[in-house]
PDB file of C-alpha atoms in Angstrom:
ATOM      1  CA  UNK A   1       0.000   0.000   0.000  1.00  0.00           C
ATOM      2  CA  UNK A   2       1.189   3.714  -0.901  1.00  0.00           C
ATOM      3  CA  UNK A   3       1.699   5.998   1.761  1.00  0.00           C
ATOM      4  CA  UNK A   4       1.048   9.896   1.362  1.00  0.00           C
ATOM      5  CA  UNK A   5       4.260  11.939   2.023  1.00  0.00           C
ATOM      6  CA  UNK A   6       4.637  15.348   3.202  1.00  0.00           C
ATOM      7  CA  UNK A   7       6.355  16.449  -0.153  1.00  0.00           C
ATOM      8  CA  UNK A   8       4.198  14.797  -2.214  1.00  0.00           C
ATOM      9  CA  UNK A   9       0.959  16.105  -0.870  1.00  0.00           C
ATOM     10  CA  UNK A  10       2.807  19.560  -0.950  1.00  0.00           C
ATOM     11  CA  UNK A  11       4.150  19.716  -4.412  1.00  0.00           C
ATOM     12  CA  UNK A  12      -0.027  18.422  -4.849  1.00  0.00           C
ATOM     13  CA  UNK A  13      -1.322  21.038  -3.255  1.00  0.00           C
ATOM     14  CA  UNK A  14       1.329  23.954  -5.207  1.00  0.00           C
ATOM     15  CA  UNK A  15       0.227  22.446  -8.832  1.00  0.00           C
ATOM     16  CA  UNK A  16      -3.375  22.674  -8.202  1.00  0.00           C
ATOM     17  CA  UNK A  17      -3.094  26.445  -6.505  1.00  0.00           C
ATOM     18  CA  UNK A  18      -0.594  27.287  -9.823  1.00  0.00           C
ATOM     19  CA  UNK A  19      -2.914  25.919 -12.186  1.00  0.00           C
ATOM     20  CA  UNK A  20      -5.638  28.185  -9.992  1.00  0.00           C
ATOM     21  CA  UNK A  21      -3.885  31.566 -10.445  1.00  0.00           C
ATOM     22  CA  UNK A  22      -2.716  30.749 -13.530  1.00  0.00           C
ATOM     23  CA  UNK A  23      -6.211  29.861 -14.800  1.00  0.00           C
ATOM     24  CA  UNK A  24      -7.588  33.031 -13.719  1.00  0.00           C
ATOM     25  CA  UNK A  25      -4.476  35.365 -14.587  1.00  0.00           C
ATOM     26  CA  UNK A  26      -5.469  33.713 -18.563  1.00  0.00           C
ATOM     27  CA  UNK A  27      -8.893  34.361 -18.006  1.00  0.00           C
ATOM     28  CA  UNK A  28      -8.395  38.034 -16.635  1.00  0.00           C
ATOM     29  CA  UNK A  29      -6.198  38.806 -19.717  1.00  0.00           C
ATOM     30  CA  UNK A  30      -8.127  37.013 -22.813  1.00  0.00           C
ATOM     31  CA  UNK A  31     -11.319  36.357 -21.376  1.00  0.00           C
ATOM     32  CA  UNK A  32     -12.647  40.064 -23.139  1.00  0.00           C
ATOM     33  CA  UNK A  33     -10.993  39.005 -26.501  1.00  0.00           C
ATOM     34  CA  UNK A  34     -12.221  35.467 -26.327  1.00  0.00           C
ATOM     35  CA  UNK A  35     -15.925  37.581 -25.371  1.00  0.00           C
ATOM     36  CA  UNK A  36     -15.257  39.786 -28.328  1.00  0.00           C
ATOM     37  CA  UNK A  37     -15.564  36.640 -30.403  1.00  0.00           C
ATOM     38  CA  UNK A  38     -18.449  35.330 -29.723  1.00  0.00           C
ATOM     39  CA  UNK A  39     -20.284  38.276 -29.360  1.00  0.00           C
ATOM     40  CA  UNK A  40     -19.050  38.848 -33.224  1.00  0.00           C
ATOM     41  CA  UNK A  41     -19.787  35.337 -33.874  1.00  0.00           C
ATOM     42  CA  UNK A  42     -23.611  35.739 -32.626  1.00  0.00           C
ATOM     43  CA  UNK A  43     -24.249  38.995 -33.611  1.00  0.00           C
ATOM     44  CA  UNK A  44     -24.033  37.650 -37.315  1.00  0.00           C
ATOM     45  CA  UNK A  45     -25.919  34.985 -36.777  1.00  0.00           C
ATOM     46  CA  UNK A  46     -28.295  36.935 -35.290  1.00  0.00           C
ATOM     47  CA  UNK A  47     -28.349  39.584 -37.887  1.00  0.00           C
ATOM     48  CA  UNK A  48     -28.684  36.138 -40.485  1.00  0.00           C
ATOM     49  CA  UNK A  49     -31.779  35.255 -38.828  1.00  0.00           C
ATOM     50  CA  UNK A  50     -33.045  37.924 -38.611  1.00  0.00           C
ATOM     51  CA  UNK A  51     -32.934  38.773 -42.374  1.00  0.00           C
ATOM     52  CA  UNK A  52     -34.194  35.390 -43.444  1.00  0.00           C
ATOM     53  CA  UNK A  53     -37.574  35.650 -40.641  1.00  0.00           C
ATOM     54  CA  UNK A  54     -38.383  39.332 -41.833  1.00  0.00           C
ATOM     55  CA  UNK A  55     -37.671  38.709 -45.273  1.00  0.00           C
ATOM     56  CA  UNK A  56     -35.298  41.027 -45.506  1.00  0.00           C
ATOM     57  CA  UNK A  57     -37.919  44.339 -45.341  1.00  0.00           C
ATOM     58  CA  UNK A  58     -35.854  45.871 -42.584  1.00  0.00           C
ATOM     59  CA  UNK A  59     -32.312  46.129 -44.091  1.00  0.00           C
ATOM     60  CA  UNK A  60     -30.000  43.372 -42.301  1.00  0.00           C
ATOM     61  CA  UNK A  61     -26.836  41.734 -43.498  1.00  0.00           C
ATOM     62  CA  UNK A  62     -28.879  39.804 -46.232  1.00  0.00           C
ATOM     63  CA  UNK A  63     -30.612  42.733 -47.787  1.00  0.00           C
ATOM     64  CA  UNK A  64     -26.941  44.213 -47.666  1.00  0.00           C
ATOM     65  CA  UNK A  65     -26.163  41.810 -50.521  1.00  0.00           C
ATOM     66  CA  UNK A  66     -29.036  41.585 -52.217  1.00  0.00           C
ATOM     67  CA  UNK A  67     -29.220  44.743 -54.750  1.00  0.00           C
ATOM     68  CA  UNK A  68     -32.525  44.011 -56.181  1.00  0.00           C
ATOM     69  CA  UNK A  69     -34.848  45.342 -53.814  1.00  0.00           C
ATOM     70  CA  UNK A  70     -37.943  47.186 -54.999  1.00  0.00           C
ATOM     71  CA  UNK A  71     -39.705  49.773 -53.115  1.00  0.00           C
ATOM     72  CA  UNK A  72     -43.041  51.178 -53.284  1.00  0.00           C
ATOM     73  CA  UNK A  73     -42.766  54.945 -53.181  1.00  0.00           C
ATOM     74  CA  UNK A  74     -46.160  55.931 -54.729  1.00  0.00           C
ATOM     75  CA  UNK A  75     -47.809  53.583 -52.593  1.00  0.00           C
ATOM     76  CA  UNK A  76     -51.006  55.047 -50.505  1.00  0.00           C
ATOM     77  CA  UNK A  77     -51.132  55.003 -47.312  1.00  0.00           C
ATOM     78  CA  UNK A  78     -54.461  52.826 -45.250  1.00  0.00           C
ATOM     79  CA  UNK A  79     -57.557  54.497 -44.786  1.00  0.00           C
ATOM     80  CA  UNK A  80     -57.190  56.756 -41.295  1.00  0.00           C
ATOM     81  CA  UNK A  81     -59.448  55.326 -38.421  1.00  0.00           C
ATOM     82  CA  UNK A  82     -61.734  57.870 -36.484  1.00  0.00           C
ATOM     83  CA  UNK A  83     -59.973  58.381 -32.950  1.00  0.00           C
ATOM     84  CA  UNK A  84     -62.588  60.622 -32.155  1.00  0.00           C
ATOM     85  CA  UNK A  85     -65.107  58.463 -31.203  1.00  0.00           C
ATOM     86  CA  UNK A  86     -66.550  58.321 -27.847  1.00  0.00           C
ATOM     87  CA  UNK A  87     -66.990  55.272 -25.767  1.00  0.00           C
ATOM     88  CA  UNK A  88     -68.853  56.670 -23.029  1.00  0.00           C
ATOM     89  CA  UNK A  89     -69.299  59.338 -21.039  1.00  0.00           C
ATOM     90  CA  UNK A  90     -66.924  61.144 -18.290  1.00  0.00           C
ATOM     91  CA  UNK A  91     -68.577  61.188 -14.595  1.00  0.00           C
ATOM     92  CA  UNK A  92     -66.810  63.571 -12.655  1.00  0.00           C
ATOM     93  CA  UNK A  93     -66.968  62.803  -8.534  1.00  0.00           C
ATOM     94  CA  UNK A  94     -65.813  64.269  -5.866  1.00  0.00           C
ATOM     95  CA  UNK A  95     -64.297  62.152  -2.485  1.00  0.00           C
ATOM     96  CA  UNK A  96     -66.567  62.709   0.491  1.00  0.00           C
ATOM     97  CA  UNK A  97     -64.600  62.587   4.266  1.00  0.00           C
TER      98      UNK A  97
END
């Protein structure tokens, strides 16, 4: 049967706290970069689904591309609808003490 020694559990104990410090030293330094890139890396995708679900109507990185995109500039606009109709009428009160 093996038997733990001092030195051994020592030199244990310093690899696991170097590879601790060390870790987060790495992580402090290119953890924004390595961010960065996946926020790069989702943003386009985002922007790619987002041009293929709205058809590309609202100008993202597909429309971009694409240079054959009519518009409709003599188009009329829908018929207004009357705001000013009343649904019912105002009671005014007054709080009794």
């Amino acid at each position: 049967m093996l038997e733990a020694s001092l030195s051994g559990v020592l030199k244990f104990v310093l690899v696991v706290l170097l590879i601790y410090f060390g870790f987060k030293i790495i992580i402090r330094f290119f953890g924004p970069l390595i961010l960065k890139y996946f926020m790069r890396k989702m943003g386009k995708k985002f922007e790619q689904q987002f041009g293929q679900q709205f058809g590309n109507q609202f100008g993202g990185a597909a429309s971009k591309k694409s240079k054959s995109n009519p518009t409709n500039i003599g188009k009329e606009p829908k018929a207004k609808t009357n705001r000013d109709k009343k649904v019912g009428e105002y009671i005014d009160y007054e709080e009794i003490d």
